[in-house]
Steps between C-alpha positions, in 0.01 A plus 500: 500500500776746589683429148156607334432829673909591425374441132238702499577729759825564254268542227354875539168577433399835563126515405489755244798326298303259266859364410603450841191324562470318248857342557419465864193264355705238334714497838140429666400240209843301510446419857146447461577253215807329708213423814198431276604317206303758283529860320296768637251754267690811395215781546620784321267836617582824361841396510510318834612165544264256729586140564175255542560165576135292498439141617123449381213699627595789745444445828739623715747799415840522621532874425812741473724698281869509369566925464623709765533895608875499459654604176760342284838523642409438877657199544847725476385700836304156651690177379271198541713307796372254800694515828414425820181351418375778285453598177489806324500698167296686313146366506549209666232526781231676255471260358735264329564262753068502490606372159711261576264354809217499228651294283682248712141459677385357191723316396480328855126412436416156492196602190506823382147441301309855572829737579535791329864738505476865411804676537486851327720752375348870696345442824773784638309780292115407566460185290354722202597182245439211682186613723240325207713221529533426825146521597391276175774264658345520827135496412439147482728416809417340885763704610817755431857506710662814412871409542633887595700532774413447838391774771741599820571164656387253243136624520210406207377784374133492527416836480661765247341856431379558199661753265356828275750711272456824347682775317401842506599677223486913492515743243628836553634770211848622514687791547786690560558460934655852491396720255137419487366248725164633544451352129554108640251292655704276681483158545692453743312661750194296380658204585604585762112576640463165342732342725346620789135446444589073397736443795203645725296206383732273722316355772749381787218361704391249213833404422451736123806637361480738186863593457595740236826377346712546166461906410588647207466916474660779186797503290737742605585712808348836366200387329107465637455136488251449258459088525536321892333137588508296784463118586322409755480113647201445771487167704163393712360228721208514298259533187271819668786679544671415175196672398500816638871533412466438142130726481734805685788464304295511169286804637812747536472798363770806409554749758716751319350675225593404131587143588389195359520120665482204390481174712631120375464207688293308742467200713717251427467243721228398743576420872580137578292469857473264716241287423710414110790276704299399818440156416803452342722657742318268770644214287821594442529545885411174560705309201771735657411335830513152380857545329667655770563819368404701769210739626363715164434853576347731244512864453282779308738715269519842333636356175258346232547219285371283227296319771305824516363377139435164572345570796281783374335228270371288803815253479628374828856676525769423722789738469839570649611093437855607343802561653588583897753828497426854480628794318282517215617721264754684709886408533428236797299239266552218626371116534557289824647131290346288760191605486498421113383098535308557769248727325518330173406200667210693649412628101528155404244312787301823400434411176436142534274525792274694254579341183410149670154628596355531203259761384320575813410885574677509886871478516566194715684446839801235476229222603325550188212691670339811296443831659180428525496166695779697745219719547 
């Protein structure tokens, strides 16, 4: 397992390369094809590369992805290395040890009939590609495991905000800054009332954040700005106040006179609650149980996933099944090496235990039991 996360941990795959992905997806298919005997689908979306591998009828979805935040040429400043019974380099915790886990699951499965693998090429920037994909994967399935990295401790993830993005764009005029300023209208003062009226749509006591982020404003020191815009990513618990972000933000008005706005985006993903990775999570804590591993703790999260699709269709989700570490996306990525089998076996016993059951609605205890004849 550690030789295949070197390889594709060495193989950079910074989401909005297309190249870089798509090398980093015949990394993912030559292991794939070494552990399962068989070639994956190339899915080829707007220039994306997604890997599908498909043993009959959907049923359960091991889900992840193979790109990363970091860009080419971060392996100079973060060498992959393990020492001292860790592991690190760029991307390694989110998520290409999830990969890895993913695909030696399967390939540990005693029948693989009803397993589905979708491992796609631009989770890291919203999933705009992939999104139709994964939920027409996931549609007909008992159940989803979302192989992305594990929460603080080695927590499941069975709760993640979900996620809205906008861009305010303004339109000023220009003029000279010195000589006659009173002809601008500038945009960067609109923007900046723009700023201020979306990050008051925060809500600390619900756990809403509406963040105002990359900012853009003019062209040169002594001239009215006469374009600005502003991102903006908002996270919530919950649909309602999804809602009301997404009606305020698309009900802002100018404030200084001459301007014009314009607002992109919207929701993106729904929340994954509770309810979406209940049943499963109660199984996985008992399989975990019954192979030693260990107590299972879970954790609700800020960060959204793919698990946010699958689980916004109705699908039970269980998320957070990847790697044990920390330091996603910051210089301390890393991935604790002995927790690598343990959790794979725990993906594995996962996706037998529902496999083996058949069809039924109710994901099953280890016993065989549905949810419903637990309850």
């Amino acid at each position: 397992m550690i030789d295949d996360i070197e390889a594709l941990v060495r193989c950079e795959s910074p989401s909005e390369d297309h190249e870089a992905v798509a090398r980093s997806a015949e990394v993912v298919a030559a292991i794939g094809r070494r552990l399962l005997g068989t070639e994956p689908e190339r899915i080829v979306t707007d220039g994306c590369t997604h890997l599908r591998w498909r043993f009959g009828e959907p049923r359960v979805l091991l889900l992840g992805h193979h790109d990363t935040v970091w860009p080419r040429g971060s392996l100079r400043t973060h060498p992959f290395e393990v020492r001292d019974g860790v592991l690190r380099g760029p991307g390694c915790f989110d998520m290409k040890a999830g990969v890895v886990m993913a695909l030696h699951a399967a390939a540990a499965l005693p029948d693989r009939d009803g397993l589905s693998i979708l491992i796609t090429g631009d989770e890291e920037i919203g999933s705009p590609r992939s999104r139709p994909l994964i939920e027409d994967e996931a549609k007909s399935c008992d159940a989803v495991f979302v192989l992305e990295a594990s929460a603080d401790g080695g927590a499941l993830k069975t709760r993640r905000k979900g996620v809205s993005r906008y861009w305010i764009e303004v339109e000023g005029r220009a003029a000279h800054a010195g000589l006659e300023p009173e002809k601008g209208v500038n945009a960067g003062i609109e923007v900046a009332h723009q700023i201020l009226a979306v990050a008051a749509l925060a809500d600390p006591a619900r756990g809403t954040t509406v963040v105002p982020t990359a900012l853009t404003a003019g062209t040169t020191t002594n001239t009215v700005p006469a374009a600005a815009s502003v991102a903006v990513d908002a996270r919530v618990w919950d649909t309602g106040e999804q809602d009301r972000v997404d009606r305020a933000v698309r009900s802002l008005t100018p404030v200084v006179d001459g301007t014009r706005i314009r607002i992109g985006g919207g929701i993106n993903r729904a929340p994954l609650d509770g309810p979406a990775s209940e049943q499963l999570f109660a199984l996985a804590t008992e399989l975990a149980a019954d192979l030693g591993l260990g107590p299972l703790t879970e954790a609700a999260v800020g960060g959204a996933s793919d698990g946010n699709f699958t689980a916004g269709l109705g699908i039970p989700t269980l998320d957070g099944l990847g790697a044990v570490g920390g330091g996603a996306h910051a210089d301390d990525e890393h991935v604790l090496v002995a927790e690598l089998p343990r959790r794979t076996e725990l993906v594995r016993k996962l996706a037998e235990t529902v496999l083996a059951r058949g069809s039924s609605s109710a994901p099953t205890n280890a016993r065989g039991e549905s949810g419903a004849a637990q309850r």
